[in-house]
PDB file of C-alpha atoms in Angstrom:
ATOM      1  CA  UNK I1220       0.023   0.031  -0.077  1.00  0.00           C
ATOM      2  CA  UNK I1221       1.524   3.448  -1.210  1.00  0.00           C
ATOM      3  CA  UNK I1222       1.592   5.713   1.700  1.00  0.00           C
ATOM      4  CA  UNK I1223       0.529   9.307   1.431  1.00  0.00           C
ATOM      5  CA  UNK I1224       2.093  12.034   3.392  1.00  0.00           C
ATOM      6  CA  UNK I1225       0.024  14.844   4.949  1.00  0.00           C
ATOM      7  CA  UNK I1226       1.193  18.186   6.133  1.00  0.00           C
ATOM      8  CA  UNK I1227      -0.855  19.456   8.681  1.00  0.00           C
ATOM      9  CA  UNK I1228      -1.214  23.170   9.703  1.00  0.00           C
ATOM     10  CA  UNK I1229      -3.324  23.892  12.844  1.00  0.00           C
ATOM     11  CA  UNK I1230      -3.978  27.176  14.876  1.00  0.00           C
ATOM     12  CA  UNK I1231      -6.881  29.457  15.326  1.00  0.00           C
ATOM     13  CA  UNK I1232      -8.511  31.817  12.818  1.00  0.00           C
ATOM     14  CA  UNK I1233      -6.383  34.558  11.195  1.00  0.00           C
ATOM     15  CA  UNK I1234      -3.174  32.830  12.737  1.00  0.00           C
ATOM     16  CA  UNK I1235      -1.378  32.754   9.640  1.00  0.00           C
ATOM     17  CA  UNK I1236      -2.154  29.250   8.216  1.00  0.00           C
ATOM     18  CA  UNK I1237      -3.085  30.303   4.801  1.00  0.00           C
ATOM     19  CA  UNK I1238      -0.384  32.793   4.287  1.00  0.00           C
ATOM     20  CA  UNK I1239       2.365  30.186   5.165  1.00  0.00           C
ATOM     21  CA  UNK I1240       0.773  27.620   3.275  1.00  0.00           C
ATOM     22  CA  UNK I1241       0.506  29.825   0.224  1.00  0.00           C
ATOM     23  CA  UNK I1242       4.295  30.939   0.520  1.00  0.00           C
ATOM     24  CA  UNK I1243       5.101  27.000   0.718  1.00  0.00           C
ATOM     25  CA  UNK I1244       3.393  26.077  -2.377  1.00  0.00           C
ATOM     26  CA  UNK I1245       5.095  29.196  -4.165  1.00  0.00           C
ATOM     27  CA  UNK I1246       8.389  27.673  -3.129  1.00  0.00           C
ATOM     28  CA  UNK I1247       9.826  25.380  -5.862  1.00  0.00           C
ATOM     29  CA  UNK I1248      11.813  23.345  -3.304  1.00  0.00           C
ATOM     30  CA  UNK I1249       8.308  22.168  -1.845  1.00  0.00           C
ATOM     31  CA  UNK I1250       6.189  22.280  -5.034  1.00  0.00           C
ATOM     32  CA  UNK I1251       7.655  21.132  -8.305  1.00  0.00           C
ATOM     33  CA  UNK I1252       4.376  19.917  -9.592  1.00  0.00           C
ATOM     34  CA  UNK I1253       3.687  17.155  -7.329  1.00  0.00           C
ATOM     35  CA  UNK I1254      -0.024  16.063  -7.302  1.00  0.00           C
ATOM     36  CA  UNK I1255      -1.256  17.869  -4.207  1.00  0.00           C
ATOM     37  CA  UNK I1256      -4.596  17.290  -2.475  1.00  0.00           C
ATOM     38  CA  UNK I1257      -5.007  20.772  -0.618  1.00  0.00           C
ATOM     39  CA  UNK I1258      -7.872  20.431   1.903  1.00  0.00           C
ATOM     40  CA  UNK I1259      -9.447  23.707   3.747  1.00  0.00           C
ATOM     41  CA  UNK I1260     -11.390  22.863   6.844  1.00  0.00           C
ATOM     42  CA  UNK I1261     -11.375  26.676   7.905  1.00  0.00           C
ATOM     43  CA  UNK I1262     -11.863  29.368   5.720  1.00  0.00           C
ATOM     44  CA  UNK I1263     -10.440  32.753   6.667  1.00  0.00           C
ATOM     45  CA  UNK I1264     -10.192  36.061   5.207  1.00  0.00           C
ATOM     46  CA  UNK I1265      -7.141  35.161   3.030  1.00  0.00           C
ATOM     47  CA  UNK I1266      -7.787  32.912   0.018  1.00  0.00           C
ATOM     48  CA  UNK I1267      -5.426  30.813  -1.895  1.00  0.00           C
ATOM     49  CA  UNK I1268      -3.877  32.557  -5.087  1.00  0.00           C
ATOM     50  CA  UNK I1269      -3.503  29.761  -7.629  1.00  0.00           C
ATOM     51  CA  UNK I1270      -1.562  32.015 -10.135  1.00  0.00           C
ATOM     52  CA  UNK I1271       1.265  32.455  -7.967  1.00  0.00           C
ATOM     53  CA  UNK I1272       2.543  28.776  -7.962  1.00  0.00           C
ATOM     54  CA  UNK I1273       2.427  25.706 -10.062  1.00  0.00           C
ATOM     55  CA  UNK I1274      -1.241  25.029  -9.896  1.00  0.00           C
ATOM     56  CA  UNK I1275      -2.173  22.335 -12.512  1.00  0.00           C
ATOM     57  CA  UNK I1276      -1.631  19.562  -9.786  1.00  0.00           C
ATOM     58  CA  UNK I1277      -3.053  21.280  -6.707  1.00  0.00           C
ATOM     59  CA  UNK I1278      -6.560  20.147  -6.168  1.00  0.00           C
ATOM     60  CA  UNK I1279      -8.194  22.393  -3.553  1.00  0.00           C
ATOM     61  CA  UNK I1280     -11.453  21.382  -1.683  1.00  0.00           C
ATOM     62  CA  UNK I1281     -13.218  23.172   1.376  1.00  0.00           C
ATOM     63  CA  UNK I1282     -14.651  20.439   3.656  1.00  0.00           C
ATOM     64  CA  UNK I1283     -16.466  20.303   7.219  1.00  0.00           C
ATOM     65  CA  UNK I1284     -14.005  18.993   9.453  1.00  0.00           C
ATOM     66  CA  UNK I1285     -16.932  17.663  11.858  1.00  0.00           C
ATOM     67  CA  UNK I1286     -18.759  15.800   9.385  1.00  0.00           C
ATOM     68  CA  UNK I1287     -15.899  14.513   6.604  1.00  0.00           C
ATOM     69  CA  UNK I1288     -15.898  10.727   6.250  1.00  0.00           C
ATOM     70  CA  UNK I1289     -12.994   8.466   5.279  1.00  0.00           C
ATOM     71  CA  UNK I1290     -14.757   7.439   2.209  1.00  0.00           C
ATOM     72  CA  UNK I1291     -14.645  11.266   1.120  1.00  0.00           C
ATOM     73  CA  UNK I1292     -11.157  11.610   1.777  1.00  0.00           C
ATOM     74  CA  UNK I1293     -10.241   8.481   0.367  1.00  0.00           C
ATOM     75  CA  UNK I1294     -12.322   9.208  -2.927  1.00  0.00           C
ATOM     76  CA  UNK I1295     -10.741  12.411  -3.296  1.00  0.00           C
ATOM     77  CA  UNK I1296      -6.945  11.202  -3.183  1.00  0.00           C
ATOM     78  CA  UNK I1297      -7.993   8.623  -5.499  1.00  0.00           C
ATOM     79  CA  UNK I1298      -9.682  10.856  -8.012  1.00  0.00           C
ATOM     80  CA  UNK I1299      -6.738  13.088  -8.283  1.00  0.00           C
ATOM     81  CA  UNK I1300      -4.320  10.442  -7.880  1.00  0.00           C
ATOM     82  CA  UNK I1301      -2.911  12.636  -4.949  1.00  0.00           C
ATOM     83  CA  UNK I1302       0.795  12.258  -4.083  1.00  0.00           C
ATOM     84  CA  UNK I1303       0.543  14.118  -0.877  1.00  0.00           C
ATOM     85  CA  UNK I1304      -1.959  16.245   1.201  1.00  0.00           C
ATOM     86  CA  UNK I1305      -1.622  19.890   2.642  1.00  0.00           C
ATOM     87  CA  UNK I1306      -4.397  20.231   5.125  1.00  0.00           C
ATOM     88  CA  UNK I1307      -5.357  23.688   6.811  1.00  0.00           C
ATOM     89  CA  UNK I1308      -7.259  22.668  10.124  1.00  0.00           C
ATOM     90  CA  UNK I1309     -10.153  24.244  11.966  1.00  0.00           C
ATOM     91  CA  UNK I1310      -8.808  25.639  15.116  1.00  0.00           C
ATOM     92  CA  UNK I1311     -11.954  25.166  16.929  1.00  0.00           C
ATOM     93  CA  UNK I1312     -12.028  21.339  16.423  1.00  0.00           C
ATOM     94  CA  UNK I1313      -9.867  18.759  17.906  1.00  0.00           C
ATOM     95  CA  UNK I1314      -7.099  17.292  15.601  1.00  0.00           C
ATOM     96  CA  UNK I1315      -7.114  13.888  16.903  1.00  0.00           C
ATOM     97  CA  UNK I1316     -10.742  13.479  15.870  1.00  0.00           C
ATOM     98  CA  UNK I1317     -10.062  14.188  12.348  1.00  0.00           C
ATOM     99  CA  UNK I1318      -6.862  11.908  12.154  1.00  0.00           C
ATOM    100  CA  UNK I1319      -9.020   9.093  13.021  1.00  0.00           C
ATOM    101  CA  UNK I1320     -11.025   9.542  10.120  1.00  0.00           C
ATOM    102  CA  UNK I1321      -8.152   9.551   7.636  1.00  0.00           C
ATOM    103  CA  UNK I1322      -7.848   6.677   5.278  1.00  0.00           C
ATOM    104  CA  UNK I1323      -5.218   3.978   6.676  1.00  0.00           C
ATOM    105  CA  UNK I1324      -2.728   5.175   4.019  1.00  0.00           C
ATOM    106  CA  UNK I1325      -2.583   8.512   4.938  1.00  0.00           C
ATOM    107  CA  UNK I1326       0.609   9.305   7.255  1.00  0.00           C
ATOM    108  CA  UNK I1327       1.135  12.602   8.912  1.00  0.00           C
ATOM    109  CA  UNK I1328       4.322  13.477   7.996  1.00  0.00           C
ATOM    110  CA  UNK I1329       4.385  17.140   9.443  1.00  0.00           C
ATOM    111  CA  UNK I1330       2.165  19.015  12.016  1.00  0.00           C
ATOM    112  CA  UNK I1331       2.866  22.772  12.384  1.00  0.00           C
ATOM    113  CA  UNK I1332       0.742  24.858  14.700  1.00  0.00           C
ATOM    114  CA  UNK I1333       0.612  28.733  13.979  1.00  0.00           C
ATOM    115  CA  UNK I1334      -0.265  30.939  17.031  1.00  0.00           C
ATOM    116  CA  UNK I1335      -1.206  34.811  17.129  1.00  0.00           C
ATOM    117  CA  UNK I1336       0.831  35.944  19.920  1.00  0.00           C
ATOM    118  CA  UNK I1337      -1.761  38.953  20.460  1.00  0.00           C
ATOM    119  CA  UNK I1338      -4.518  36.342  21.018  1.00  0.00           C
ATOM    120  CA  UNK I1339      -2.744  33.091  22.123  1.00  0.00           C
ATOM    121  CA  UNK I1340      -2.892  33.867  25.919  1.00  0.00           C
ATOM    122  CA  UNK I1341      -6.744  34.657  25.689  1.00  0.00           C
ATOM    123  CA  UNK I1342      -7.178  31.140  23.773  1.00  0.00           C
ATOM    124  CA  UNK I1343      -5.058  29.422  26.548  1.00  0.00           C
ATOM    125  CA  UNK I1344      -7.139  31.098  29.262  1.00  0.00           C
ATOM    126  CA  UNK I1345     -10.578  30.180  27.824  1.00  0.00           C
ATOM    127  CA  UNK I1346      -9.889  27.310  25.474  1.00  0.00           C
ATOM    128  CA  UNK I1347      -7.041  25.414  26.852  1.00  0.00           C
ATOM    129  CA  UNK I1348      -8.224  22.106  25.898  1.00  0.00           C
ATOM    130  CA  UNK I1349      -8.338  23.034  22.227  1.00  0.00           C
ATOM    131  CA  UNK I1350      -4.644  24.862  22.391  1.00  0.00           C
ATOM    132  CA  UNK I1351      -3.005  21.946  24.080  1.00  0.00           C
ATOM    133  CA  UNK I1352      -4.637  19.694  21.598  1.00  0.00           C
ATOM    134  CA  UNK I1353      -2.714  21.673  18.894  1.00  0.00           C
ATOM    135  CA  UNK I1354       0.578  21.821  20.910  1.00  0.00           C
ATOM    136  CA  UNK I1355       0.631  18.178  21.861  1.00  0.00           C
ATOM    137  CA  UNK I1356       0.818  16.704  18.401  1.00  0.00           C
ATOM    138  CA  UNK I1357       2.899  19.297  16.615  1.00  0.00           C
ATOM    139  CA  UNK I1358       6.535  19.343  15.542  1.00  0.00           C
ATOM    140  CA  UNK I1359       6.784  23.118  15.702  1.00  0.00           C
ATOM    141  CA  UNK I1360       4.903  26.050  16.946  1.00  0.00           C
ATOM    142  CA  UNK I1361       5.227  29.545  15.310  1.00  0.00           C
ATOM    143  CA  UNK I1362       4.342  32.241  17.583  1.00  0.00           C
ATOM    144  CA  UNK I1363       3.926  35.312  15.265  1.00  0.00           C
ATOM    145  CA  UNK I1364       3.096  39.168  15.192  1.00  0.00           C
ATOM    146  CA  UNK I1365       5.655  39.516  17.935  1.00  0.00           C
ATOM    147  CA  UNK I1366       7.170  43.079  18.654  1.00  0.00           C
ATOM    148  CA  UNK I1367      10.631  43.590  18.928  1.00  0.00           C
ATOM    149  CA  UNK I1368      11.880  42.842  22.571  1.00  0.00           C
ATOM    150  CA  UNK I1369       8.539  41.354  23.834  1.00  0.00           C
ATOM    151  CA  UNK I1370       8.985  38.672  26.672  1.00  0.00           C
ATOM    152  CA  UNK I1371       8.710  35.159  25.121  1.00  0.00           C
ATOM    153  CA  UNK I1372       9.065  33.039  28.280  1.00  0.00           C
ATOM    154  CA  UNK I1373       5.187  32.953  28.323  1.00  0.00           C
ATOM    155  CA  UNK I1374       4.638  31.125  25.146  1.00  0.00           C
ATOM    156  CA  UNK I1375       7.624  29.140  25.957  1.00  0.00           C
ATOM    157  CA  UNK I1376       6.392  27.372  29.027  1.00  0.00           C
ATOM    158  CA  UNK I1377       3.015  26.727  27.640  1.00  0.00           C
ATOM    159  CA  UNK I1378       4.527  25.079  24.652  1.00  0.00           C
ATOM    160  CA  UNK I1379       6.977  23.112  26.388  1.00  0.00           C
ATOM    161  CA  UNK I1380       4.645  22.153  29.064  1.00  0.00           C
ATOM    162  CA  UNK I1381       2.450  20.486  26.178  1.00  0.00           C
ATOM    163  CA  UNK I1382       5.427  18.842  24.505  1.00  0.00           C
ATOM    164  CA  UNK I1383       9.069  18.923  25.298  1.00  0.00           C
ATOM    165  CA  UNK I1384      10.250  18.000  21.747  1.00  0.00           C
ATOM    166  CA  UNK I1385       8.415  20.989  20.165  1.00  0.00           C
ATOM    167  CA  UNK I1386      10.534  23.459  18.160  1.00  0.00           C
ATOM    168  CA  UNK I1387       9.237  27.000  18.839  1.00  0.00           C
ATOM    169  CA  UNK I1388       9.935  29.792  16.292  1.00  0.00           C
ATOM    170  CA  UNK I1389       9.228  33.382  17.090  1.00  0.00           C
ATOM    171  CA  UNK I1390       8.024  35.722  14.208  1.00  0.00           C
ATOM    172  CA  UNK I1391       8.553  39.520  14.968  1.00  0.00           C
ATOM    173  CA  UNK I1392       6.586  42.265  13.363  1.00  0.00           C
ATOM    174  CA  UNK I1393       9.871  43.789  11.742  1.00  0.00           C
ATOM    175  CA  UNK I1394      10.446  40.750   9.653  1.00  0.00           C
ATOM    176  CA  UNK I1395      13.068  38.904  11.942  1.00  0.00           C
ATOM    177  CA  UNK I1396      12.491  35.486  13.307  1.00  0.00           C
ATOM    178  CA  UNK I1397      14.267  33.501  16.104  1.00  0.00           C
ATOM    179  CA  UNK I1398      14.277  29.988  17.206  1.00  0.00           C
ATOM    180  CA  UNK I1399      13.759  29.370  20.911  1.00  0.00           C
ATOM    181  CA  UNK I1400      16.867  27.751  22.480  1.00  0.00           C
ATOM    182  CA  UNK I1401      15.699  27.849  26.246  1.00  0.00           C
ATOM    183  CA  UNK I1402      17.021  24.520  27.628  1.00  0.00           C
ATOM    184  CA  UNK I1403      14.281  23.236  30.177  1.00  0.00           C
ATOM    185  CA  UNK I1404      15.973  21.190  32.951  1.00  0.00           C
ATOM    186  CA  UNK I1405      14.204  18.506  34.133  1.00  0.00           C
ATOM    187  CA  UNK I1406      13.247  18.916  37.879  1.00  0.00           C
ATOM    188  CA  UNK I1407      14.981  15.667  39.091  1.00  0.00           C
ATOM    189  CA  UNK I1408      18.530  14.121  38.610  1.00  0.00           C
ATOM    190  CA  UNK I1409      18.720  11.364  35.995  1.00  0.00           C
ATOM    191  CA  UNK I1410      22.411  10.747  37.084  1.00  0.00           C
ATOM    192  CA  UNK I1411      21.725  10.135  40.606  1.00  0.00           C
ATOM    193  CA  UNK I1412      22.197   6.535  42.085  1.00  0.00           C
ATOM    194  CA  UNK I1413      18.382   6.576  42.497  1.00  0.00           C
ATOM    195  CA  UNK I1414      16.221   8.858  40.646  1.00  0.00           C
ATOM    196  CA  UNK I1415      13.907  10.334  43.273  1.00  0.00           C
ATOM    197  CA  UNK I1416      10.773  11.858  41.994  1.00  0.00           C
ATOM    198  CA  UNK I1417       8.717  14.224  44.167  1.00  0.00           C
ATOM    199  CA  UNK I1418       4.897  13.414  43.647  1.00  0.00           C
ATOM    200  CA  UNK I1419       4.453  16.536  41.410  1.00  0.00           C
ATOM    201  CA  UNK I1420       7.143  15.558  38.952  1.00  0.00           C
ATOM    202  CA  UNK I1421       5.754  11.950  38.033  1.00  0.00           C
ATOM    203  CA  UNK I1422       3.986  13.172  34.808  1.00  0.00           C
ATOM    204  CA  UNK I1423       7.216  15.063  33.371  1.00  0.00           C
ATOM    205  CA  UNK I1424       9.107  11.786  34.290  1.00  0.00           C
ATOM    206  CA  UNK I1425       6.560   9.668  32.636  1.00  0.00           C
ATOM    207  CA  UNK I1426       6.590  11.708  29.702  1.00  0.00           C
ATOM    208  CA  UNK I1427      10.416  11.852  29.343  1.00  0.00           C
ATOM    209  CA  UNK I1428      11.029   8.393  30.109  1.00  0.00           C
ATOM    210  CA  UNK I1429       8.284   7.262  27.565  1.00  0.00           C
ATOM    211  CA  UNK I1430       9.662   9.410  24.894  1.00  0.00           C
ATOM    212  CA  UNK I1431      13.325   8.366  25.305  1.00  0.00           C
ATOM    213  CA  UNK I1432      13.358   5.192  27.337  1.00  0.00           C
ATOM    214  CA  UNK I1433      16.879   4.304  26.031  1.00  0.00           C
ATOM    215  CA  UNK I1434      18.012   7.390  27.999  1.00  0.00           C
ATOM    216  CA  UNK I1435      17.153   5.636  31.275  1.00  0.00           C
ATOM    217  CA  UNK I1436      18.657   2.076  30.364  1.00  0.00           C
ATOM    218  CA  UNK I1437      20.015   0.540  33.432  1.00  0.00           C
ATOM    219  CA  UNK I1438      18.964   3.391  35.754  1.00  0.00           C
ATOM    220  CA  UNK I1439      17.011   3.109  39.171  1.00  0.00           C
ATOM    221  CA  UNK I1440      14.067   5.243  40.119  1.00  0.00           C
ATOM    222  CA  UNK I1441      11.947   5.586  43.050  1.00  0.00           C
ATOM    223  CA  UNK I1442       8.344   6.987  43.212  1.00  0.00           C
ATOM    224  CA  UNK I1443       4.946   7.012  44.796  1.00  0.00           C
ATOM    225  CA  UNK I1444       2.222   5.541  42.568  1.00  0.00           C
ATOM    226  CA  UNK I1445      -1.250   3.802  42.348  1.00  0.00           C
ATOM    227  CA  UNK I1446      -1.408   0.340  41.606  1.00  0.00           C
ATOM    228  CA  UNK I1447      -3.157  -0.697  38.260  1.00  0.00           C
ATOM    229  CA  UNK I1448      -3.348  -4.353  37.288  1.00  0.00           C
ATOM    230  CA  UNK I1449      -2.295  -5.720  33.899  1.00  0.00           C
ATOM    231  CA  UNK I1450      -4.809  -8.047  31.939  1.00  0.00           C
ATOM    232  CA  UNK I1451      -1.748 -10.112  31.090  1.00  0.00           C
ATOM    233  CA  UNK I1452       1.128 -11.430  33.100  1.00  0.00           C
ATOM    234  CA  UNK I1453      -1.159 -10.192  36.138  1.00  0.00           C
ATOM    235  CA  UNK I1454       0.727 -13.080  38.280  1.00  0.00           C
ATOM    236  CA  UNK I1455       4.260 -11.490  37.771  1.00  0.00           C
ATOM    237  CA  UNK I1456       3.624  -7.837  36.788  1.00  0.00           C
ATOM    238  CA  UNK I1457       1.622  -4.620  37.555  1.00  0.00           C
ATOM    239  CA  UNK I1458       1.750  -1.184  36.309  1.00  0.00           C
ATOM    240  CA  UNK I1459       2.484   1.619  38.846  1.00  0.00           C
ATOM    241  CA  UNK I1460       1.242   5.096  37.814  1.00  0.00           C
ATOM    242  CA  UNK I1461      -0.888   8.262  38.390  1.00  0.00           C
ATOM    243  CA  UNK I1462      -3.657   9.922  36.838  1.00  0.00           C
ATOM    244  CA  UNK I1463      -2.386  12.632  34.667  1.00  0.00           C
ATOM    245  CA  UNK I1464      -4.358  15.886  33.606  1.00  0.00           C
ATOM    246  CA  UNK I1465      -2.811  17.569  30.362  1.00  0.00           C
ATOM    247  CA  UNK I1466      -5.096  20.459  30.255  1.00  0.00           C
ATOM    248  CA  UNK I1467      -8.655  19.875  31.791  1.00  0.00           C
ATOM    249  CA  UNK I1468     -10.739  17.174  33.706  1.00  0.00           C
ATOM    250  CA  UNK I1469     -12.173  15.738  30.545  1.00  0.00           C
ATOM    251  CA  UNK I1470      -8.648  14.437  29.536  1.00  0.00           C
ATOM    252  CA  UNK I1471      -7.483  12.837  32.775  1.00  0.00           C
ATOM    253  CA  UNK I1472      -6.108   9.400  32.221  1.00  0.00           C
ATOM    254  CA  UNK I1473      -3.754   6.857  34.052  1.00  0.00           C
ATOM    255  CA  UNK I1474      -0.271   6.787  32.978  1.00  0.00           C
ATOM    256  CA  UNK I1475       1.508   3.502  34.343  1.00  0.00           C
ATOM    257  CA  UNK I1476       4.532   1.699  33.667  1.00  0.00           C
ATOM    258  CA  UNK I1477       4.664  -2.186  33.238  1.00  0.00           C
ATOM    259  CA  UNK I1478       6.715  -3.293  36.135  1.00  0.00           C
ATOM    260  CA  UNK I1479       7.877  -6.846  36.934  1.00  0.00           C
ATOM    261  CA  UNK I1480       6.962  -7.992  40.480  1.00  0.00           C
ATOM    262  CA  UNK I1481       6.736 -11.504  41.686  1.00  0.00           C
ATOM    263  CA  UNK I1482       4.083 -10.659  44.620  1.00  0.00           C
ATOM    264  CA  UNK I1483       2.237  -8.488  41.940  1.00  0.00           C
ATOM    265  CA  UNK I1484      -0.916 -10.770  42.482  1.00  0.00           C
ATOM    266  CA  UNK I1485      -1.123  -9.645  46.377  1.00  0.00           C
ATOM    267  CA  UNK I1486      -1.259  -5.896  45.441  1.00  0.00           C
ATOM    268  CA  UNK I1487      -4.751  -4.287  45.744  1.00  0.00           C
ATOM    269  CA  UNK I1488      -5.858  -2.164  42.804  1.00  0.00           C
ATOM    270  CA  UNK I1489      -5.880   1.567  43.240  1.00  0.00           C
ATOM    271  CA  UNK I1490      -3.784   1.180  46.600  1.00  0.00           C
ATOM    272  CA  UNK I1491      -0.911   3.628  46.831  1.00  0.00           C
ATOM    273  CA  UNK I1492       3.083   2.260  47.118  1.00  0.00           C
ATOM    274  CA  UNK I1493       6.341   3.461  47.082  1.00  0.00           C
ATOM    275  CA  UNK I1494       8.240   1.791  44.257  1.00  0.00           C
ATOM    276  CA  UNK I1495      12.050   1.471  43.796  1.00  0.00           C
ATOM    277  CA  UNK I1496      12.688  -0.280  40.521  1.00  0.00           C
ATOM    278  CA  UNK I1497      15.281  -0.629  37.539  1.00  0.00           C
ATOM    279  CA  UNK I1498      14.514   0.888  34.108  1.00  0.00           C
ATOM    280  CA  UNK I1499      15.102  -1.176  30.975  1.00  0.00           C
ATOM    281  CA  UNK I1500      13.700  -0.080  27.445  1.00  0.00           C
ATOM    282  CA  UNK I1501      12.073  -2.860  25.927  1.00  0.00           C
ATOM    283  CA  UNK I1502       9.086  -3.821  23.677  1.00  0.00           C
ATOM    284  CA  UNK I1503       5.888  -4.468  25.432  1.00  0.00           C
ATOM    285  CA  UNK I1504       2.205  -4.983  24.152  1.00  0.00           C
ATOM    286  CA  UNK I1505       1.116  -1.604  25.741  1.00  0.00           C
ATOM    287  CA  UNK I1506       3.749   0.113  23.568  1.00  0.00           C
ATOM    288  CA  UNK I1507       2.507  -1.507  20.130  1.00  0.00           C
ATOM    289  CA  UNK I1508       5.860  -2.958  19.098  1.00  0.00           C
ATOM    290  CA  UNK I1509       7.861   0.190  20.025  1.00  0.00           C
ATOM    291  CA  UNK I1510      10.463   0.307  22.641  1.00  0.00           C
ATOM    292  CA  UNK I1511       9.414   1.716  26.048  1.00  0.00           C
ATOM    293  CA  UNK I1512      10.049   1.733  29.800  1.00  0.00           C
ATOM    294  CA  UNK I1513       9.661  -1.628  31.610  1.00  0.00           C
ATOM    295  CA  UNK I1514      10.599  -1.640  35.489  1.00  0.00           C
ATOM    296  CA  UNK I1515      11.836  -4.333  37.548  1.00  0.00           C
ATOM    297  CA  UNK I1516      10.766  -3.754  40.772  1.00  0.00           C
ATOM    298  CA  UNK I1517      13.718  -3.865  43.828  1.00  0.00           C
ATOM    299  CA  UNK I1518      10.987  -2.739  46.389  1.00  0.00           C
ATOM    300  CA  UNK I1519       7.285  -2.094  46.750  1.00  0.00           C
ATOM    301  CA  UNK I1520       6.187  -0.891  49.721  1.00  0.00           C
ATOM    302  CA  UNK I1521       2.844   0.412  51.016  1.00  0.00           C
ATOM    303  CA  UNK I1522       2.347   4.349  50.975  1.00  0.00           C
ATOM    304  CA  UNK I1523       0.092   7.136  52.139  1.00  0.00           C
ATOM    305  CA  UNK I1524      -1.765   8.799  49.145  1.00  0.00           C
ATOM    306  CA  UNK I1525      -0.220  11.695  47.545  1.00  0.00           C
ATOM    307  CA  UNK I1526      -1.679  14.978  48.431  1.00  0.00           C
ATOM    308  CA  UNK I1527      -2.727  15.573  45.141  1.00  0.00           C
ATOM    309  CA  UNK I1528      -4.357  12.570  43.204  1.00  0.00           C
ATOM    310  CA  UNK I1529      -4.263  13.675  39.784  1.00  0.00           C
ATOM    311  CA  UNK I1530      -0.708  15.126  38.653  1.00  0.00           C
ATOM    312  CA  UNK I1531      -0.181  17.665  35.825  1.00  0.00           C
ATOM    313  CA  UNK I1532       2.815  19.050  33.639  1.00  0.00           C
TER     314      UNK I1532
END
């Protein structure tokens, strides 16, 4: 099955998505006549100027992000023998919901978020779930309409809280741009003989260890967690973890790490324990064929509940 790469551009209305896509299609390094399906899920004030780029193989459609079906998308790609898809997404809709309706052969090659710095903080305060939805999956966020000398740290903190790997570009009104080069230190020492996690640091550690499990190979960690039982290997494994909230109550989910422990069957589900364990990077059914962290318990002891049952980033 031939895969079709998708280049997705997210962000709220008038954040600069259309302008960027227009300029990208005008760039011969990107557009040398490839058969491109241009899907517009949000109509803003700007319109695409077909005359400014090789347009004979660019096929534009305006679709409803809430109602478009997998069949519609598949039929469009087949009709035009599309080699790739460029999609301008609707900022008021969840990205993941659309992705679940992409045809099987469509693969997101890149996701870029655009954010108007003059309105971003208001969106984050009032529609944080939609902001986080865009940041979590993006490879890059571009904060535009910044004035020279403007403090960028508030934008940095929000973006990196959602996604530690995201690239951040600042686009200024004087025409200059600058990449964010702030290095965020982890709040725990991964080179210590035992990595001691404070209760409030579990979410950050979980995200870091699942993103880069090999970085933790052979290290020892100690943390407080709740017990979750695994359907498989329940006699010799369990999954200590915490309930984690990314942005709002609706997205709270349990984030646990599979852990080998001979006495796992004796543990009570949802009880609190203090776990000390060795970390290894292995394949496990929870990671769908990819490498992920697997713990081997050194000790599992009863513990008092964390002050905050739900932890955040």
